[in-house]
Coordinates of C-alpha atoms in Angstrom, one line a residue:
X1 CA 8.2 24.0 4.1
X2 CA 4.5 25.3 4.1
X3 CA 1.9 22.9 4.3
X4 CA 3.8 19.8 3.0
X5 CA 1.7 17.4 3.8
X6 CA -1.5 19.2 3.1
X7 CA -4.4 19.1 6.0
X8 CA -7.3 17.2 7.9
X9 CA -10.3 18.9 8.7
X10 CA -12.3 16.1 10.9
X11 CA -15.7 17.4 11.3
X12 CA -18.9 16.0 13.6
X13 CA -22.1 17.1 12.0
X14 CA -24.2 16.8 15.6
X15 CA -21.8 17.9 18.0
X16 CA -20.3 21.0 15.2
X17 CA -17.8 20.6 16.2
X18 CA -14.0 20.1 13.9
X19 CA -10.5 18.9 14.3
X20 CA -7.9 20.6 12.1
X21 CA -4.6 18.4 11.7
X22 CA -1.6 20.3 9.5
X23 CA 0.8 18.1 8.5
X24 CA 4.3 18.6 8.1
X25 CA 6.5 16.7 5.8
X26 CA 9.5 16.6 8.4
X27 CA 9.6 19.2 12.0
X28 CA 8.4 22.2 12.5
X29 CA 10.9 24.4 10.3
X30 CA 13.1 27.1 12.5
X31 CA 11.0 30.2 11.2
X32 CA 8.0 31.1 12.9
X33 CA 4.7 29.8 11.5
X34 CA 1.6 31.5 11.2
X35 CA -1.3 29.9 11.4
X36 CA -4.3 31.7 9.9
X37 CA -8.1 30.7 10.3
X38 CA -11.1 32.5 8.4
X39 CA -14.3 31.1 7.9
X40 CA -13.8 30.3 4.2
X41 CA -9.7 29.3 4.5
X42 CA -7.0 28.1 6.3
X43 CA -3.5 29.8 5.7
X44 CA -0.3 28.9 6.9
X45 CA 2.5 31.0 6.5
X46 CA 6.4 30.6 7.4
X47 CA 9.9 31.8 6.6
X48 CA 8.7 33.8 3.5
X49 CA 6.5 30.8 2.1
X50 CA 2.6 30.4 2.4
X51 CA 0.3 28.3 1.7
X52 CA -3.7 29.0 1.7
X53 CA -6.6 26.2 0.9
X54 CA -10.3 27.4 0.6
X55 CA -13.1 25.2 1.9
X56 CA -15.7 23.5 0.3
X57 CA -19.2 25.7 0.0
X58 CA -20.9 24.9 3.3
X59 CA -18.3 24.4 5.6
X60 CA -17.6 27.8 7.7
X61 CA -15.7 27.3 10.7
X62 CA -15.7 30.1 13.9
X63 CA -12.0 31.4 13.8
X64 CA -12.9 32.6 17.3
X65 CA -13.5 29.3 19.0
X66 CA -9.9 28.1 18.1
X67 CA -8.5 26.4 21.0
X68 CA -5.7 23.6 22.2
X69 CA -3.0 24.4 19.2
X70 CA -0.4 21.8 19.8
X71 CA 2.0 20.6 18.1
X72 CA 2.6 16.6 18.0
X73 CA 5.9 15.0 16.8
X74 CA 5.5 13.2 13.5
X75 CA 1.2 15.0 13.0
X76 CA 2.1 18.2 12.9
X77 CA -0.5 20.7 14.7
X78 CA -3.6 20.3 16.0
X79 CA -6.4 22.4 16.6
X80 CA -9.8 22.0 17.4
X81 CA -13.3 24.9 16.8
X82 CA -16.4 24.8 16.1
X83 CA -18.1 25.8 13.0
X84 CA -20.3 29.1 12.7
X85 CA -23.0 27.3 11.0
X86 CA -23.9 23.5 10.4
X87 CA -22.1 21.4 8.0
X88 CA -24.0 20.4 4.8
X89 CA -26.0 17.2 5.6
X90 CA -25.2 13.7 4.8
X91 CA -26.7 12.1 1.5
X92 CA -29.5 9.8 1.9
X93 CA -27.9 6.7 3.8
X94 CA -28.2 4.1 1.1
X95 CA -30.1 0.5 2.1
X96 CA -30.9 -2.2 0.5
X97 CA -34.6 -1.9 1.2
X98 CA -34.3 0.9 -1.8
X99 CA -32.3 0.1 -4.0
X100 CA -34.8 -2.5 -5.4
X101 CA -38.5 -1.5 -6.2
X102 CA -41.3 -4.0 -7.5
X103 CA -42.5 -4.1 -11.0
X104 CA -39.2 -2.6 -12.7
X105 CA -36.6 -4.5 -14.8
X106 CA -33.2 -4.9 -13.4
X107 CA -29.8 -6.2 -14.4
X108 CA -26.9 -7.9 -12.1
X109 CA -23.4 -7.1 -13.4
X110 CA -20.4 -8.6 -11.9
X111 CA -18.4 -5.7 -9.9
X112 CA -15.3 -6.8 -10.5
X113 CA -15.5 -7.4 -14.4
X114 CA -19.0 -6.1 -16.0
X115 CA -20.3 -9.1 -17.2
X116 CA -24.1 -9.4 -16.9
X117 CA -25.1 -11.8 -14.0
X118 CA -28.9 -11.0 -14.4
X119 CA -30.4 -10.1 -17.1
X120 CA -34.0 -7.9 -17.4
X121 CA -34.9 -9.7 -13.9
X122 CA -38.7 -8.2 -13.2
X123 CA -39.9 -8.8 -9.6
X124 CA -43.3 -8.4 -8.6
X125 CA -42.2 -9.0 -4.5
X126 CA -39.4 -7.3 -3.0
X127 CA -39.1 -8.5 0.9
X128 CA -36.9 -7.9 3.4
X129 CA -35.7 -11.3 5.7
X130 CA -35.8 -11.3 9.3
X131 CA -32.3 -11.9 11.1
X132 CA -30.1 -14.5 10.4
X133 CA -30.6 -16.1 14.1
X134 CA -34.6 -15.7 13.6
X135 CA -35.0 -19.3 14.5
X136 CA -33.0 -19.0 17.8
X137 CA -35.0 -16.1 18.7
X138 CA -38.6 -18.2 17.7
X139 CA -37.3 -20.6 20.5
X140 CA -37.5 -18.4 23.1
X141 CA -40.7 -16.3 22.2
X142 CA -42.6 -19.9 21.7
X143 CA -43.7 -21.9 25.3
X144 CA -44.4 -24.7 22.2
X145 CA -42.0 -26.1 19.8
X146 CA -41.1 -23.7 17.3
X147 CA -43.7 -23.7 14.3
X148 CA -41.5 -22.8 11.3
X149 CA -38.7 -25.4 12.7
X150 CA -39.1 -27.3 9.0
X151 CA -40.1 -23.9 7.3
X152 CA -37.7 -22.2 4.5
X153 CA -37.7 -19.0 2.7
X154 CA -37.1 -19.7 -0.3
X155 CA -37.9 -17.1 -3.4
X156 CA -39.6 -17.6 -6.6
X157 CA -39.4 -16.4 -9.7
X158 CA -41.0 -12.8 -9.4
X159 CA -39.2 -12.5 -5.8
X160 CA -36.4 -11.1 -4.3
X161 CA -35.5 -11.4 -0.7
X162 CA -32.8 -9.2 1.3
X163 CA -30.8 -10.2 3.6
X164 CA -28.4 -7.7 5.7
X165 CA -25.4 -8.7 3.1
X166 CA -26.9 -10.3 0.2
X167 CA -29.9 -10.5 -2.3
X168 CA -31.7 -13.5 -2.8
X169 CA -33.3 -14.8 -5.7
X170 CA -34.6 -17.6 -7.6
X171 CA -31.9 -19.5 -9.7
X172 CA -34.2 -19.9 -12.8
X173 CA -31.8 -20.6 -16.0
X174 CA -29.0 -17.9 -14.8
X175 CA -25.5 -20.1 -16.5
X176 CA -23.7 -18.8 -13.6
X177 CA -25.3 -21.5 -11.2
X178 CA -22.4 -24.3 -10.1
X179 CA -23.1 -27.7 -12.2
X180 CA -21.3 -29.8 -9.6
X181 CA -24.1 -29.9 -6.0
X182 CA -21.2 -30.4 -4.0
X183 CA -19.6 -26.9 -5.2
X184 CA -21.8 -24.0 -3.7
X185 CA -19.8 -21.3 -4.7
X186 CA -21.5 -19.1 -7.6
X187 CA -18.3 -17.6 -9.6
X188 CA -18.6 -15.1 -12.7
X189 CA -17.5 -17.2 -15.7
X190 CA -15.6 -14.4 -17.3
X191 CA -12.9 -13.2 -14.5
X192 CA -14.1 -16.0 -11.6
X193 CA -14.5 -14.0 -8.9
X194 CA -17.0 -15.5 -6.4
X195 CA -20.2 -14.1 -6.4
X196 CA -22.0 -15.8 -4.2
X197 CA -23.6 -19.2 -3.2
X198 CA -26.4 -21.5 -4.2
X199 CA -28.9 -22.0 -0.7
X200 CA -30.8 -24.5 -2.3
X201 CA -31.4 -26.1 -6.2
X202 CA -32.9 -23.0 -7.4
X203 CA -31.8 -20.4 -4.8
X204 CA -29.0 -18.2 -4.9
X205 CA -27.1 -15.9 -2.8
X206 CA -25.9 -13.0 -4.2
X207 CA -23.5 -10.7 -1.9
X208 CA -23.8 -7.2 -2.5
X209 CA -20.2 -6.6 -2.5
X210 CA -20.1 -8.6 -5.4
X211 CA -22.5 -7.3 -7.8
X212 CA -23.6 -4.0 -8.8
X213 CA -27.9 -3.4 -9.2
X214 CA -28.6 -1.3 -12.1
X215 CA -32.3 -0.5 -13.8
X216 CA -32.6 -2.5 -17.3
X217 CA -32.3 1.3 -18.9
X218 CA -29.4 2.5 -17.2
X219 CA -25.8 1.4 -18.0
X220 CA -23.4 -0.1 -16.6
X221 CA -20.2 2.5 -14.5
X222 CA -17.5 0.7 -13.3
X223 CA -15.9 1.7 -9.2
X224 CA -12.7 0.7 -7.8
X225 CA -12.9 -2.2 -6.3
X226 CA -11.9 -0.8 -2.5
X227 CA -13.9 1.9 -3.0
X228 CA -16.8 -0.1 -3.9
X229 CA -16.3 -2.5 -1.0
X230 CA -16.0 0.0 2.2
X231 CA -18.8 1.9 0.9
X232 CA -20.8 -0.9 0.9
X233 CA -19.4 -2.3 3.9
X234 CA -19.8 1.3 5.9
X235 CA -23.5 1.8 4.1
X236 CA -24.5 -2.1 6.2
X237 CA -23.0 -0.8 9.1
X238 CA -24.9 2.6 9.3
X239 CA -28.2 1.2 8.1
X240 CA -28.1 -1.7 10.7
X241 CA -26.9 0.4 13.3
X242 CA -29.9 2.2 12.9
X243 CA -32.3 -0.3 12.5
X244 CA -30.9 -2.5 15.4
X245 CA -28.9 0.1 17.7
X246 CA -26.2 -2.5 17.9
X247 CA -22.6 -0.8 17.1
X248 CA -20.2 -4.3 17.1
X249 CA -20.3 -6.5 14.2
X250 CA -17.9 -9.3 13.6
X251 CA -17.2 -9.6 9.8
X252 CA -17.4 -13.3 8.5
X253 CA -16.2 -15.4 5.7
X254 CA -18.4 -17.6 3.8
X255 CA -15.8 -20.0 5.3
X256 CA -17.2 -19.9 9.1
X257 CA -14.1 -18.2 10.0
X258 CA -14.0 -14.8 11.6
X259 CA -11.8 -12.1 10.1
X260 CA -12.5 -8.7 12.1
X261 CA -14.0 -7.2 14.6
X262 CA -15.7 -4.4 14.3
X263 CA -16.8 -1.3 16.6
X264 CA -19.0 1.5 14.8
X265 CA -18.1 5.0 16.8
X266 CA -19.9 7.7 14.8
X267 CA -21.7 7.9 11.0
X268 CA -21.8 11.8 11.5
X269 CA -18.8 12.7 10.5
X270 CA -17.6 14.8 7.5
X271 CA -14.1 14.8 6.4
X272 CA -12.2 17.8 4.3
X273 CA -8.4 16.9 3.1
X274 CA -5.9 18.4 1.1
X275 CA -2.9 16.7 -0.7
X276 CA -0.6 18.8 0.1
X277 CA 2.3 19.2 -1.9
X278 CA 3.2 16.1 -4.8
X279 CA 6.3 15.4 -3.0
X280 CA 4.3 14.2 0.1
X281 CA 1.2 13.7 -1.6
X282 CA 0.9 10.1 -0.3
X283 CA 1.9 10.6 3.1
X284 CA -1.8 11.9 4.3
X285 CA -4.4 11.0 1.3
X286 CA -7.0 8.2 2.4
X287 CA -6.5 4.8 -0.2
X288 CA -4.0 6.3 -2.5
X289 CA -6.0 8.9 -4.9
X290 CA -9.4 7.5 -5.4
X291 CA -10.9 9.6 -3.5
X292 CA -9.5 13.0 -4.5
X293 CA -11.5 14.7 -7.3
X294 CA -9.9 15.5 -10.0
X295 CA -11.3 19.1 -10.6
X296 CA -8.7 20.2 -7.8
X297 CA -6.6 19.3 -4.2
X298 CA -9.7 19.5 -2.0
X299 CA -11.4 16.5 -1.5
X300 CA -14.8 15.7 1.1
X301 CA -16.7 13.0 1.7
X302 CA -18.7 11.2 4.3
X303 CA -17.2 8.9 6.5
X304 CA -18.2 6.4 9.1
X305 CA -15.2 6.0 11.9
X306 CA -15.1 2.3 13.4
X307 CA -12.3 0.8 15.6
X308 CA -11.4 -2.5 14.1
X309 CA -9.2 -5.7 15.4
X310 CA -7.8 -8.4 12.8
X311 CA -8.3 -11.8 14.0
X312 CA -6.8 -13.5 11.3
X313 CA -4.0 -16.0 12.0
X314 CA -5.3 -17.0 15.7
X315 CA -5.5 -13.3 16.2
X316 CA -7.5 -11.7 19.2
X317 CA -9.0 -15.3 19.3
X318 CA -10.5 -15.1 23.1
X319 CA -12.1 -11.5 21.8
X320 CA -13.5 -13.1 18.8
X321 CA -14.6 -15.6 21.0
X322 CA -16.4 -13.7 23.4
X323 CA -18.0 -11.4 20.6
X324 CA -19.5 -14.6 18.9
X325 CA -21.1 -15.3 21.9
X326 CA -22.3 -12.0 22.9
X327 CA -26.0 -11.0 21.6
X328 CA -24.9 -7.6 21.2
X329 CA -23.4 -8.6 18.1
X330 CA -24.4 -8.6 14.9
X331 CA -22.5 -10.6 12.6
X332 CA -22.1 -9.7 9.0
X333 CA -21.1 -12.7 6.3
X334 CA -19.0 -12.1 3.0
X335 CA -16.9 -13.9 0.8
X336 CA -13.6 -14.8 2.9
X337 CA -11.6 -13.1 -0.2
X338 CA -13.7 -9.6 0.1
X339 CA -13.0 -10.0 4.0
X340 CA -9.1 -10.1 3.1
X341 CA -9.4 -7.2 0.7
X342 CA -11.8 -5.2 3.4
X343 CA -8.9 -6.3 6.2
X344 CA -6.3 -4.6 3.7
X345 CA -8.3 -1.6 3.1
X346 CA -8.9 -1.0 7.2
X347 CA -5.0 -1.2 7.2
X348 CA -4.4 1.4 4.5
X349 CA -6.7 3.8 6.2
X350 CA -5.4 3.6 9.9
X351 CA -1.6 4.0 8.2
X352 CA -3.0 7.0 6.3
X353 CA -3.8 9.0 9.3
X354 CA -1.4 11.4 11.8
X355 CA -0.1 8.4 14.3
X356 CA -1.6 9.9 17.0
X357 CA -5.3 9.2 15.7
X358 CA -4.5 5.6 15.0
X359 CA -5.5 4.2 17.7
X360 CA -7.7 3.9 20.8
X361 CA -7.4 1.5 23.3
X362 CA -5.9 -2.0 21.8
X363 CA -8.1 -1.3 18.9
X364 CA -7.1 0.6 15.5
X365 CA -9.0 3.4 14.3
X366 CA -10.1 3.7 10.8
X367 CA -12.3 6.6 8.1
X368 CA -14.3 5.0 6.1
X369 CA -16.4 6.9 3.2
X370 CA -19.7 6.0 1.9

């Protein structure tokens, strides 16, 4: 049988520390197995068959730390070391912050379809918002009624503002802008996906799961859509963790409704995965295939892990309840359709890992690359 359904290599970059799940298409088979770690490879060898599978440059594990082999009905084995040397670092985490500079030209394309939102949009201010609950907070630093009660923050022209989720920016003449007042919803005109929505006559939201930022000189590169969205969704998390050392987030539709919850457990970690053979090449392969290169079966990226509950339908209501009420979290607002499509992709993940790391707790467990 070999390596049927290729392997996991989980890896912490502060602790050095890495998980090695081999998965088998169906039981262990009745010939012996061999299981053979070096520092460059994993081999595994049984009943005249073997399989080998080099790691990427920079990951070197400690064959001589090798502990708790186990096998685990429907995983296949596990087996945790440590690496000789520490893993290659993460890229720069992106933010929001950066991705804009003053006094350059940019354009706004539509993720989902390409079509220019923005076009050659100079800014000569580039600011980042306080907290949505700023006000609240106002309230209880002031002993006097709160001063900007009646205050806005509204850009102009030359401005951009960011939010935690979204850019904001002057409506000017963009055509994209809803003609009816009652209708807030900005929607591309070409493949109508929402976009955003208008915060006052000549302010609009844009959420940054919606559009891609590009300089006026560069061009336009489309990204699957679930791709695009968990790295952007994992990229908030890690940069407001960070910023706010808060670790729950409750994800929002532009409806008021809550549609997840949230629980941010590490941004450290660095995963290595094989495919395996074709036959089974489904089985263990995060999102289908978008994520495996196409120069060959090894694929790595870096990954956030979160625990996540679904609280659509009345789900987990007296959670979501008592998270909307709890200061220690942060809420993050998107369109209600990316929430459903962020929803599907937390379930694609959880069902694409060995059963046993699916969960923890009541909640599900989830790999999410950014």
């Amino acid at each position: 049988p070999g390596m049927a359904g290729g392997f996991l290599l989980e890896i912490r970059r502060r602790t050095q520390s890495a998980l090695l799940v081999i998965r088998y298409g169906a039981d262990l088979p009745s010939a012996p197995v061999d299981v053979t770690v070096a520092a460059d490879r994993l081999e595994v060898s049984s009943g005249g068959s073997c399989e080998a599978a080099a790691l990427p440059a920079g990951v070197r594990l400690a064959p001589s730390s090798c502990r708790g082999l186990r096998h685990l009905p429907g995983d296949g084995l596990h087996l945790r070391m440590r690496l000789s040397c520490p893993p290659p670092g993460a890229d720069s985490v992106f933010t929001l912050r950066e991705s804009l500079k003053p006094q350059k030209n940019y354009v706004f394309y539509c993720q989902s379809c390409g079509d220019i939102i923005v076009k050659d949009r100079k800014f000569l201010r580039v600011l980042p918002l306080p907290s949505e609950n700023w006000s609240a907070l106002v309230e209880e630093w002031c002993c006097h009624p709160n001063p900007f009660a009646r205050s806005t923050l509204h850009p102009q022209h030359g401005d951009c503002f960011l939010g935690d989720t979204f850019f904001l920016l002057n409506s000017g003449n963009e055509s994209h802008v809803p003609e009816s007042p009652e209708n807030t919803r900005v929607i591309c005109k070409r493949c109508k996906t929402m976009l955003g929505e208008t915060v006052s006559p000549d302010t609009i939201k844009y959420y940054v799961t919606e559009v891609i930022v590009q300089p006026s000189e560069g061009s336009f590169s489309t990204t699957p859509r679930s791709q695009f969205v968990q790295s952007m969704v994992a990229q908030c998390l890690v940069e407001l963790s960070s910023a706010k050392s808060t670790f729950r987030f409750t994800i929002e539709g532009d409806d008021g409704k809550i549609y997840i919850l949230v629980w941010l457990l590490n941004s450290d970690t660095l995963l290595v995965e094989s495919s395996g053979s074709p036959s089974s090449h489904s089985v263990f392969t995060l999102f289908g295939d978008i994520f495996m290169p196409s120069s060959g079966p090894i694929g790595t990226w870096n990954a956030v892990k979160v625990l996540y509950q679904p609280c659509i339908k009345g789900r987990n209501k007296a959670l979501a309840d008592t998270w909307e009420n709890d200061i220690g979290v942060h809420p993050l607002k998107f369109p209600s359709e990316t929430c459903l499509e962020l929803l599907l992709i937390l379930g694609l993940s959880t069902n694409s890992l060995p059963p046993s790391l699916r969960c923890m707790n009541s909640f599900q467990v989830r790999n999410s690359s950014y």
